[in-house]
Each structure stands twice: as structure tokens, then as C-alpha cells.
Tab-separated table of C-alpha atoms and ligand atoms in Angstrom:
chain	number	residue	atom	x	y	z
A	857	UNK	CA	91.446	116.626	89.202
A	858	UNK	CA	94.276	115.030	86.522
A	859	UNK	CA	94.375	111.867	84.690
A	860	UNK	CA	97.123	110.156	83.258
A	861	UNK	CA	96.378	107.083	80.972
A	862	UNK	CA	97.773	104.006	81.679
A	863	UNK	CA	98.542	102.824	78.558
A	864	UNK	CA	99.015	98.465	78.919
A	865	UNK	CA	97.289	95.809	77.743
A	866	UNK	CA	94.568	96.284	79.856
A	867	UNK	CA	94.371	100.294	79.332
A	868	UNK	CA	92.856	102.165	82.535
A	869	UNK	CA	93.028	105.479	84.534
A	870	UNK	CA	94.536	106.603	87.050
A	871	UNK	CA	93.500	109.950	88.471
A	872	UNK	CA	94.982	111.902	91.263
A	873	UNK	CA	93.904	115.632	92.755
A	874	UNK	CA	91.365	115.683	95.955
A	875	UNK	CA	87.530	114.416	95.910
A	876	UNK	CA	89.523	111.397	92.891
A	877	UNK	CA	87.218	108.735	95.016
A	878	UNK	CA	84.541	111.001	93.335
A	879	UNK	CA	85.282	108.900	90.336
A	880	UNK	CA	84.567	104.844	92.092
A	881	UNK	CA	80.783	105.035	91.591
A	882	UNK	CA	82.000	105.105	87.895
A	883	UNK	CA	83.541	102.106	87.957
A	884	UNK	CA	80.632	99.870	89.057
A	885	UNK	CA	78.869	99.372	85.987
A	886	UNK	CA	76.586	96.028	86.670
A	887	UNK	CA	79.019	94.328	89.933
A	888	UNK	CA	76.418	93.713	92.763
A	889	UNK	CA	80.002	93.449	96.127
A	890	UNK	CA	82.430	95.030	96.605
A	891	UNK	CA	85.016	94.048	99.020
A	892	UNK	CA	87.795	96.628	100.903
A	893	UNK	CA	91.143	95.911	102.136
A	894	UNK	CA	93.191	98.134	104.103
A	895	UNK	CA	95.283	98.076	106.994
A	896	UNK	CA	92.677	99.470	110.476
A	897	UNK	CA	94.845	102.245	110.353
A	898	UNK	CA	92.814	103.234	107.291
A	899	UNK	CA	89.721	102.680	108.203
A	900	UNK	CA	88.399	105.792	107.957
A	901	UNK	CA	88.915	105.994	105.066
A	902	UNK	CA	87.527	102.944	104.530
A	903	UNK	CA	84.717	104.055	106.471
A	904	UNK	CA	84.401	106.516	103.528
A	905	UNK	CA	84.669	104.542	100.573
A	906	UNK	CA	82.335	101.848	101.757
A	907	UNK	CA	79.119	104.482	102.539
A	908	UNK	CA	80.217	105.824	98.921
A	909	UNK	CA	79.362	101.617	97.558
A	910	UNK	CA	76.063	101.494	99.951
A	911	UNK	CA	75.281	105.097	98.411
A	912	UNK	CA	75.371	103.629	95.205
A	913	UNK	CA	73.133	100.090	95.851
A	914	UNK	CA	76.381	97.848	96.124
A	915	UNK	CA	77.473	95.064	99.075
A	916	UNK	CA	80.008	95.954	101.162
A	917	UNK	CA	82.604	93.749	102.720
A	918	UNK	CA	84.931	94.801	104.505
A	919	UNK	CA	88.598	93.510	104.857
A	920	UNK	CA	91.320	94.465	106.524
A	921	UNK	CA	94.965	93.379	106.918
A	922	UNK	CA	97.861	93.738	108.384
A	923	UNK	CA	100.029	97.064	108.216
A	924	UNK	CA	101.813	97.665	105.330
A	925	UNK	CA	104.281	94.667	104.540
A	926	UNK	CA	103.051	92.181	107.254
A	927	UNK	CA	100.901	91.566	104.520
A	928	UNK	CA	102.579	90.784	102.448
A	929	UNK	CA	102.204	87.009	102.903
A	930	UNK	CA	100.251	83.718	101.071
A	931	UNK	CA	98.062	83.482	104.811
A	932	UNK	CA	96.484	86.929	104.555
A	933	UNK	CA	95.958	85.723	100.447
A	934	UNK	CA	94.416	82.765	102.101
A	935	UNK	CA	92.283	84.238	104.095
A	936	UNK	CA	91.603	87.268	101.421
A	937	UNK	CA	90.216	84.319	98.962
A	938	UNK	CA	88.196	82.718	101.809
A	939	UNK	CA	86.447	85.904	102.570
A	940	UNK	CA	86.153	86.406	98.644
A	941	UNK	CA	83.992	82.804	98.606
A	942	UNK	CA	82.334	83.092	101.562
A	943	UNK	CA	79.996	85.818	100.645
A	944	UNK	CA	79.681	84.630	96.774
A	945	UNK	CA	81.701	87.290	95.375
A	946	UNK	CA	82.231	86.475	91.392
A	947	UNK	CA	83.517	88.309	88.501
A	948	UNK	CA	80.977	90.606	88.384
A	949	UNK	CA	82.893	91.608	91.592
A	950	UNK	CA	84.624	93.826	92.931
A	951	UNK	CA	87.950	94.803	95.550
A	952	UNK	CA	89.097	97.639	96.461
A	953	UNK	CA	92.759	98.248	97.850
A	954	UNK	CA	92.824	100.846	100.045
A	955	UNK	CA	96.487	101.490	100.938
A	956	UNK	CA	100.566	102.008	100.079
A	957	UNK	CA	101.946	100.226	97.649
A	958	UNK	CA	102.123	96.656	100.374
A	959	UNK	CA	98.458	97.308	100.327
A	960	UNK	CA	97.219	97.517	96.620
A	961	UNK	CA	99.693	94.447	96.061
A	962	UNK	CA	97.822	92.488	98.088
A	963	UNK	CA	94.714	93.103	96.705
A	964	UNK	CA	96.030	94.320	94.004
A	965	UNK	CA	97.049	89.636	93.330
A	966	UNK	CA	94.000	88.537	95.981
A	967	UNK	CA	92.322	90.023	92.744
A	968	UNK	CA	94.650	88.149	90.332
A	969	UNK	CA	93.799	85.226	91.548
A	970	UNK	CA	90.032	84.340	93.084
A	971	UNK	CA	88.778	82.989	90.095
A	972	UNK	CA	91.446	83.652	88.663
A	973	UNK	CA	90.560	86.878	88.688
A	974	UNK	CA	88.252	89.419	89.140
A	975	UNK	CA	88.240	93.026	88.935
A	976	UNK	CA	90.193	95.352	90.920
A	977	UNK	CA	90.529	99.512	92.090
A	978	UNK	CA	93.583	101.041	93.209
A	979	UNK	CA	93.529	103.634	96.444
A	980	UNK	CA	96.592	104.366	96.396
A	981	UNK	CA	97.259	106.559	100.183
A	982	UNK	CA	101.715	107.013	99.826
A	983	UNK	CA	103.469	109.224	97.417
A	984	UNK	CA	105.009	105.557	96.198
A	985	UNK	CA	101.518	103.843	96.204
A	986	UNK	CA	100.470	106.214	93.597
A	987	UNK	CA	103.390	106.065	91.378
A	988	UNK	CA	104.636	103.251	91.283
A	989	UNK	CA	102.658	99.965	92.699
A	990	UNK	CA	99.937	101.792	90.715
A	991	UNK	CA	101.347	101.842	87.381
A	992	UNK	CA	102.789	98.730	85.486
A	993	UNK	CA	100.184	96.618	86.562
A	994	UNK	CA	102.643	94.169	88.612
A	995	UNK	CA	100.998	92.700	92.420
A	996	UNK	CA	102.862	90.585	94.963
A	997	UNK	CA	103.199	88.379	98.080
A	998	UNK	CA	106.791	87.632	99.639
A	999	UNK	CA	107.768	84.979	100.780
A	1000	UNK	CA	110.506	83.999	104.105
A	1001	UNK	CA	112.720	83.150	101.110
A	1002	UNK	CA	112.449	86.079	99.141
A	1003	UNK	CA	110.115	90.234	98.591
A	1004	UNK	CA	107.351	89.834	95.603
A	1005	UNK	CA	108.682	86.178	94.978
A	1006	UNK	CA	104.885	85.611	93.533
A	1007	UNK	CA	102.919	87.670	92.193
A	1008	UNK	CA	100.442	87.746	89.053
A	1009	UNK	CA	100.146	91.221	86.075
A	1010	UNK	CA	96.284	92.019	86.805
A	1011	UNK	CA	95.525	96.241	86.199
A	1012	UNK	CA	93.305	97.945	87.906
A	1013	UNK	CA	89.732	98.790	86.464
A	1014	UNK	CA	91.308	102.341	87.849
A	1015	UNK	CA	93.493	104.087	90.446
A	1016	UNK	CA	91.979	106.663	92.886
A	1017	UNK	CA	94.750	108.663	93.886
A	1018	UNK	CA	92.714	110.769	96.388
A	1019	UNK	CA	95.303	113.189	97.792
A	1020	UNK	CA	93.221	113.952	100.843
A	1021	UNK	CA	93.015	110.689	101.892
A	1022	UNK	CA	97.766	111.383	101.305
A	1023	UNK	CA	96.967	114.319	104.504
A	1024	UNK	CA	97.849	112.214	107.815
A	1025	UNK	CA	100.871	110.601	106.472
A	1026	UNK	CA	103.871	111.352	108.202
A	1027	UNK	CA	106.382	113.893	106.524
A	1028	UNK	CA	109.626	110.930	106.244
A	1029	UNK	CA	106.535	108.994	104.000
A	1030	UNK	CA	105.862	111.959	101.826
A	1031	UNK	CA	109.719	113.124	100.917
A	1032	UNK	CA	110.338	109.447	101.246
A	1033	UNK	CA	107.845	108.676	97.507
A	1034	UNK	CA	109.647	111.710	96.134
A	1035	UNK	CA	112.103	110.288	95.338
A	1036	UNK	CA	110.703	108.330	92.950
A	1037	UNK	CA	109.095	111.774	91.634
A	1038	UNK	CA	113.040	113.451	92.049
A	1039	UNK	CA	113.100	109.422	89.756
A	1040	UNK	CA	111.249	110.686	86.788
A	1041	UNK	CA	112.296	113.976	87.107
A	1042	UNK	CA	115.804	113.629	86.272
A	1043	UNK	CA	116.141	110.137	83.676
A	1044	UNK	CA	113.183	111.492	81.693
A	1045	UNK	CA	111.762	114.590	82.818
A	1046	UNK	CA	113.317	118.239	82.998
A	1047	UNK	CA	109.214	119.776	84.127
A	1048	UNK	CA	109.117	117.670	87.545
A	1049	UNK	CA	112.834	119.294	88.694
A	1050	UNK	CA	111.052	122.771	87.692
A	1051	UNK	CA	108.853	121.598	89.801
A	1052	UNK	CA	110.175	120.692	92.730
A	1053	UNK	CA	113.297	122.920	92.754
A	1054	UNK	CA	111.386	126.450	92.171
A	1055	UNK	CA	108.891	126.376	95.270
A	1056	UNK	CA	110.235	122.801	97.684
A	1057	UNK	CA	107.908	123.592	100.644
A	1058	UNK	CA	104.663	123.279	98.149
A	1059	UNK	CA	105.878	120.110	96.169
A	1060	UNK	CA	106.148	118.430	99.340
A	1061	UNK	CA	102.729	119.722	100.052
A	1062	UNK	CA	100.141	117.015	99.286
A	1063	UNK	CA	96.921	118.881	99.042
A	1064	UNK	CA	98.983	121.571	96.854
A	1065	UNK	CA	98.427	122.110	92.874
A	1066	UNK	CA	102.140	121.287	92.918
A	1067	UNK	CA	102.165	118.171	94.322
A	1068	UNK	CA	98.857	116.850	92.407
A	1069	UNK	CA	101.658	118.257	89.093
A	1070	UNK	CA	104.153	116.601	90.097
A	1071	UNK	CA	102.470	112.503	90.606
A	1072	UNK	CA	100.258	113.136	87.647
A	1073	UNK	CA	104.093	113.341	86.204
A	1074	UNK	CA	105.746	110.887	87.777
A	1075	UNK	CA	102.978	109.036	87.181
A	1076	UNK	CA	103.535	109.170	83.573
A	1077	UNK	CA	106.773	108.777	82.890
A	1078	UNK	CA	106.568	105.618	85.346
A	1079	UNK	CA	103.426	104.486	82.384
A	1080	UNK	CA	105.241	105.520	79.236
A	1081	UNK	CA	108.190	103.764	79.813
A	1082	UNK	CA	106.499	100.762	81.027
A	1083	UNK	CA	104.056	100.929	77.578
A	1084	UNK	CA	107.652	100.230	75.758
A	1085	UNK	CA	108.555	98.012	77.289
A	1086	UNK	CA	105.548	95.319	78.097
A	1087	UNK	CA	107.653	92.033	77.582
A	1088	UNK	CA	109.844	94.374	79.514
A	1089	UNK	CA	113.023	92.950	78.216
A	1090	UNK	CA	116.742	93.928	78.680
A	1091	UNK	CA	118.133	96.627	76.349
A	1092	UNK	CA	119.232	96.616	72.905
A	1093	UNK	CA	122.292	99.030	72.259
A	1094	UNK	CA	121.864	101.901	73.666
A	1095	UNK	CA	117.615	101.836	73.295
A	1096	UNK	CA	117.618	101.462	77.682
A	1097	UNK	CA	113.657	99.721	78.407
A	1098	UNK	CA	112.115	99.609	82.152
A	1099	UNK	CA	115.679	99.248	83.481
A	1100	UNK	CA	115.505	102.857	83.425
A	1101	UNK	CA	113.252	102.752	86.437
A	1102	UNK	CA	115.828	100.838	87.407
A	1103	UNK	CA	118.100	104.209	88.250
A	1104	UNK	CA	119.537	104.531	91.166
A	1105	UNK	CA	118.467	101.013	93.001
A	1106	UNK	CA	121.427	99.161	92.245
A	1107	UNK	CA	122.737	100.885	95.330
A	1108	UNK	CA	119.934	102.159	97.078
A	1109	UNK	CA	119.072	98.016	97.173
A	1110	UNK	CA	122.917	97.410	97.921
A	1111	UNK	CA	122.001	100.369	100.979
A	1112	UNK	CA	118.959	98.145	101.861
A	1113	UNK	CA	119.567	95.438	102.300
A	1114	UNK	CA	122.734	96.213	104.103
A	1115	UNK	CA	120.766	98.148	106.548
A	1116	UNK	CA	118.028	95.559	106.798
A	1117	UNK	CA	115.062	96.867	105.679
A	1118	UNK	CA	115.212	99.481	108.176
A	1119	UNK	CA	115.558	102.479	105.535
A	1120	UNK	CA	112.762	103.937	104.059
A	1121	UNK	CA	113.488	102.596	100.402
A	1122	UNK	CA	113.404	106.595	98.532
A	1123	UNK	CA	116.319	107.188	101.037
A	1124	UNK	CA	118.225	105.054	99.627
A	1125	UNK	CA	117.596	105.087	96.480
A	1126	UNK	CA	118.463	108.542	96.846
A	1127	UNK	CA	122.021	108.337	97.584
A	1128	UNK	CA	121.703	105.454	94.346
A	1129	UNK	CA	121.150	108.314	92.481
A	1130	UNK	CA	124.202	109.937	93.409
A	1131	UNK	CA	125.816	107.828	93.841
A	1132	UNK	CA	124.852	106.758	89.664
A	1133	UNK	CA	125.336	110.405	89.537
A	1134	UNK	CA	129.040	110.493	90.459
A	1135	UNK	CA	129.581	106.862	88.434
A	1136	UNK	CA	128.050	108.375	85.561
A	1137	UNK	CA	130.273	111.684	85.762
A	1138	UNK	CA	133.684	108.828	86.256
A	1139	UNK	CA	132.604	106.275	83.034
A	1140	UNK	CA	130.228	108.743	80.804
A	1141	UNK	CA	131.135	112.237	81.191
A	1142	UNK	CA	127.881	113.668	82.399
A	1143	UNK	CA	128.974	117.244	84.273
A	1144	UNK	CA	129.540	118.403	87.702
A	1145	UNK	CA	126.872	120.502	87.689
A	1146	UNK	CA	124.589	117.840	87.110
A	1147	UNK	CA	126.028	115.763	89.840
A	1148	UNK	CA	125.399	118.803	91.862
A	1149	UNK	CA	122.221	118.653	90.244
A	1150	UNK	CA	121.419	115.024	91.053
A	1151	UNK	CA	122.114	116.372	95.335
A	1152	UNK	CA	120.299	120.442	95.219
A	1153	UNK	CA	117.537	117.840	94.282
A	1154	UNK	CA	116.817	114.987	96.615
A	1155	UNK	CA	118.435	118.282	99.876
A	1156	UNK	CA	115.530	120.196	99.394
A	1157	UNK	CA	113.161	117.097	100.088
A	1158	UNK	CA	115.573	116.199	102.910
A	1159	UNK	CA	116.223	113.101	101.183
A	1160	UNK	CA	119.821	111.348	102.060
A	1161	UNK	CA	122.814	111.828	99.924
A	1162	UNK	CA	126.121	110.351	100.714
A	1163	UNK	CA	126.310	107.485	103.094
A	1164	UNK	CA	129.013	105.609	104.531
A	1165	UNK	CA	128.045	103.059	107.080
A	1166	UNK	CA	129.412	100.481	104.712
A	1167	UNK	CA	132.492	98.979	103.979
A	1168	UNK	CA	132.842	99.232	100.182
A	1169	UNK	CA	133.590	95.164	99.632
A	1170	UNK	CA	130.592	94.762	101.387
A	1171	UNK	CA	127.969	97.241	98.669
A	1172	UNK	CA	130.487	95.966	96.261
A	1173	UNK	CA	129.304	91.571	97.179
A	1174	UNK	CA	125.268	92.800	97.841
A	1175	UNK	CA	126.041	94.931	94.022
A	1176	UNK	CA	127.012	90.831	91.941
A	1177	UNK	CA	123.795	89.870	93.283
A	1178	UNK	CA	121.980	92.316	91.331
A	1179	UNK	CA	118.673	91.214	88.387
A	1180	UNK	CA	121.404	93.362	85.577
A	1181	UNK	CA	124.317	92.393	86.741
A	1182	UNK	CA	124.751	89.721	84.074
A	1183	UNK	CA	127.709	86.686	85.550
A	1184	UNK	CA	129.957	89.153	87.619
A	1185	UNK	CA	129.886	92.323	85.603
A	1186	UNK	CA	127.430	94.666	86.774
A	1187	UNK	CA	125.189	96.537	84.768
A	1188	UNK	CA	123.952	100.065	85.757
A	1189	UNK	CA	121.965	101.874	84.379
A	1190	UNK	CA	123.342	105.855	83.819
A	1191	UNK	CA	122.681	108.947	82.599
A	1192	UNK	CA	124.661	109.954	79.722
A	1193	UNK	CA	122.728	113.364	80.645
A	1194	UNK	CA	120.311	114.952	82.165
A	1195	UNK	CA	116.854	112.754	81.216
A	1196	UNK	CA	119.166	110.327	78.644
A	1197	UNK	CA	119.767	107.023	80.251
A	1198	UNK	CA	122.671	104.513	79.015
A	1199	UNK	CA	122.734	100.710	81.168
A	1200	UNK	CA	127.044	101.111	81.703
A	1201	UNK	CA	129.468	98.189	82.775
A	1202	UNK	CA	132.259	100.066	84.725
A	1203	UNK	CA	135.199	99.377	85.818
A	1204	UNK	CA	135.642	98.004	89.468
A	1205	UNK	CA	137.739	101.464	89.724
A	1206	UNK	CA	134.868	103.390	88.993
A	1207	UNK	CA	132.644	101.508	91.662
A	1208	UNK	CA	135.348	102.387	93.956
A	1209	UNK	CA	135.787	105.598	93.530
A	1210	UNK	CA	132.463	106.689	93.682
A	1211	UNK	CA	131.607	105.234	96.003
A	1212	UNK	CA	134.170	107.716	98.103
A	1213	UNK	CA	133.020	110.743	96.111
A	1214	UNK	CA	129.129	109.796	98.024
A	1215	UNK	CA	131.027	107.927	101.652
A	1216	UNK	CA	131.626	111.766	103.467
B	1255	LIG	N1	103.072	96.589	92.206
B	1255	LIG	C1	104.332	97.645	92.054
B	1255	LIG	O1	104.690	97.858	90.629
B	1255	LIG	C2	104.848	98.520	93.282
B	1255	LIG	C3	106.008	98.824	92.496
B	1255	LIG	C4	107.375	99.425	93.402
B	1255	LIG	C5	106.418	98.967	94.826
B	1255	LIG	N2	105.945	97.679	95.412
B	1255	LIG	C6	105.914	97.608	96.310
B	1255	LIG	O2	104.776	98.091	97.170
B	1255	LIG	C7	105.440	98.395	99.126
B	1255	LIG	C8	106.307	100.296	99.639
B	1255	LIG	O3	105.071	100.809	99.888
B	1255	LIG	P1	104.693	102.210	100.770
B	1255	LIG	O4	105.616	102.960	101.000
B	1255	LIG	O5	103.895	102.508	100.161
B	1255	LIG	O6	104.787	101.206	101.804
B	1255	LIG	P2	102.817	100.362	102.138
B	1255	LIG	O7	101.946	100.721	101.573
B	1255	LIG	O8	103.945	99.336	103.624
B	1255	LIG	O9	102.686	101.979	103.768
B	1255	LIG	C9	103.965	102.359	104.938
B	1255	LIG	C10	103.001	102.617	106.089
B	1255	LIG	O10	101.837	103.669	106.382
B	1255	LIG	C11	100.670	103.080	106.111
B	1255	LIG	N3	99.838	103.996	105.835
B	1255	LIG	C12	99.927	103.921	104.021
B	1255	LIG	N4	98.631	105.125	104.400
B	1255	LIG	C13	98.662	105.681	104.974
B	1255	LIG	C14	98.373	107.348	105.689
B	1255	LIG	N5	97.289	107.857	104.556
B	1255	LIG	N6	98.087	108.166	106.842
B	1255	LIG	C15	99.556	106.848	107.075
B	1255	LIG	N7	100.063	105.898	107.180
B	1255	LIG	C16	99.285	104.902	106.296
B	1255	LIG	C17	100.924	102.037	105.839
B	1255	LIG	O11	99.867	100.675	107.024
B	1255	LIG	C18	102.860	101.445	106.269
B	1255	LIG	O12	102.514	101.143	107.498
B	1255	LIG	C19	106.475	97.276	98.917
B	1255	LIG	O13	105.912	95.834	99.570
B	1255	LIG	C20	106.992	96.759	97.422
B	1255	LIG	O14	106.737	95.882	97.411
B	1255	LIG	C21	104.550	97.358	94.054
B	1256	LIG	ZN1	111.975	101.537	93.329
């Protein structure tokens, strides 16, 4: 079992490994009632968790939410609040969110807002949920006007990543989540890249030790970056704070939007990272070998590395809407060398040329 401590205003542990759920009883100090929030597809693990809780003498309130992103609505949160109130939940009770990042986001937000905050535990069942949503304490729901527009910072008491729960995850979901793991390798941790290059097949096997180490290392990277930049200030000079987690996301978000969110997030940021590498080769002296390494690592994870479906002008317009943009000048997180992120405002020429290089 691997355990990473997330240093934040309320420090907590992310426990990773087969059987991580066995840690749940240790988190029940004084708890009388536990609400287990999950989508139908995760009924089996939710049942296991409920049985474990009941065996430890707590009352269980099962709360089914819609699948994935469909749960991140004000209506679903209101239903969760009312169910908690009807069951007399108090601040000494607990919410457990079981699912992908969407489910843990809505469960965490319900816990953050009910009675101005009750404790919660994240049980992520996707790779993205484990390495991204479970670290950093952000919880949120969507509005018709945009994603994640309403939310709160509310750290879980712990995140339990039981790799047995990821066994039924479709291969495409696993690979998409591994894009964020590869990102952590490119911006910060060379061991991640080595682990993937050494054995790409085992890297996608969710119950392998290699996979557990990859998840743990990605969690450690995000945790260290978030701890170093708790207030989410923007970069100062050459120091890059939380923004570096956005590596590959400027072009990635533009593609996601252009494709009306039919692409998985990780697939879009994979292309975005190759674009960032090409841009860095033009503006920041990134070596051709490192650009090639981006393509190699992502291909080994069956992730896309090129994109030509959109006219350049359409993507350029979407990039202007990125939250890092100041005025009309887009700002990109780039690498001037491997594991060394910098923030750069490239010229229009560079932006265009880099697109020609990924539009193969
Ligand atoms: N809070 C944060 O800091 C943070 C960070 C990154 C992403 N997010 C959020 O995370 C969400 C994306 O997370 P995601 O990629 O995990 O998507 P998701 O939560 O939508 O899950 C993807 C799909 O897989 C299903 N699923 C989940 N676990 C499964 C399993 N073990 N077996 C079979 N099917 C399973 C889900 O029900 C869903 O249909 C977005 O809403 C995003 O905003 C939050
Ligand atoms: Zn991302």
C-alpha cells in the first residue's frame, strides 16, 4: 500500500493500492451516520463499502446520483442536502463519494456546503479521479453557463484509491487518465516517464505495482505543486506555481470545446502537450529529442498526438478565451527543458507554425 501526504490547510493522506478501502474504518472516529454517494454503475463497490461500514457499527445512507458529469448539477446537490437533512446528519457524520472525478466533485461539494461543511472521504474509481480530482481540495458543480462555476475548497478526510475498484474501467478511460500522469512526468518527475517507457503494457494494468507507483507519483507531483502555491497566484518571473498543472491544457481545452466534449479530457490534453512541445521547440529551445519523447510516451499509452480536424483560426479564437490569457496575449505553460516549466507568450507566427506541426 502506498500513502502520499497532501500538505494543505487541512493535510490528509491519499492511500493507493489493492485493498485501500480497508483503511475506511480508521476514519470513522465518532461518526454515527455515513452517506455513500455513487452512480448505479458503482453499486457493487458501494455495497461493499456499506457492508464494511455497517460491520463497524455505523448507519449507512445510500445516495444514488446520475452517471458522471450528469450529477454535477444544482438539482442533484439540492437532493443530496435534503436527503442528509431528512436523515438528521450532523457535523460529526460523514459523506463518502465513490466514483470518478464528477461523483467525488458533487459529493465533496454537498459535504462542503451542508451545515457549512461536514467531513467527507473520496473513493476515486477512475485514474483522473485519483490523480487529479482527489488532490487539492477543490469541489464543484456545473451550471448551464459553464463547467465548475459553483464550488468550494473542502479537503477530504482522506482519499482511498482502491485499485481493485478500477478493474472494470474501460481501457480508453484508463489511458485518458494516464495522460495526466504523463503530464506529471513531463513537468516534474522523470521516474514517471521511465516507468511508462520501460513497460507500457504493465503501466496500463490497474492492479500492477507499476500502475500503483505511477498513480502515487502523479499524486505527489500535484500535491507538491498545490502545497507550494495554495493561493493559486499566477507565476512570478520565471517561478511557475499551480499554473504548471495546466501543461497541455491551453490547446487541450480548445480542442475539447471545438469537439463539443466528445473527446475524453486526457485525449485532448495529450494533443495539447505535443502542441506545447512543438511551441517550446520554436520559442524556448526545447530539444527535438524531448519533443519526440512527448510523442513516444503518449503513443505508448494509446493517446492521440496529432490533430487537424479544426481550422487553425477556430482554435486560435478558443485559445484567446483561456483563463491564463491577459488581454489578447495568450500565455502558455511550456518546458524550456524536461521537467522545467516556464510561462511564455508566443508570437502569432509561433502559434501557427506549431499547429502545422501537429496537424499531420
Ligand atoms: N476537483 C478537482 O480538482 C478536479 C480535477 C480534475 C477533474 N475534476 C472533475 O472530474 C470530472 C472528470 O472525472 P472522470 O474523468 O473521472 O470522469 P467521470 O467522473 O465522469 O467518470 C467517467 C465515467 O466512468 C464511470 N466510472 C467511474 N468509475 C468507474 C469504474 N471503476 N468502472 C466503470 N465505470 C466507471 C463514471 O460513472 C462515468 O460514466 C470532471 O467533472 C472534472 O471537472 C475535478
Ligand atoms: Zn486536466
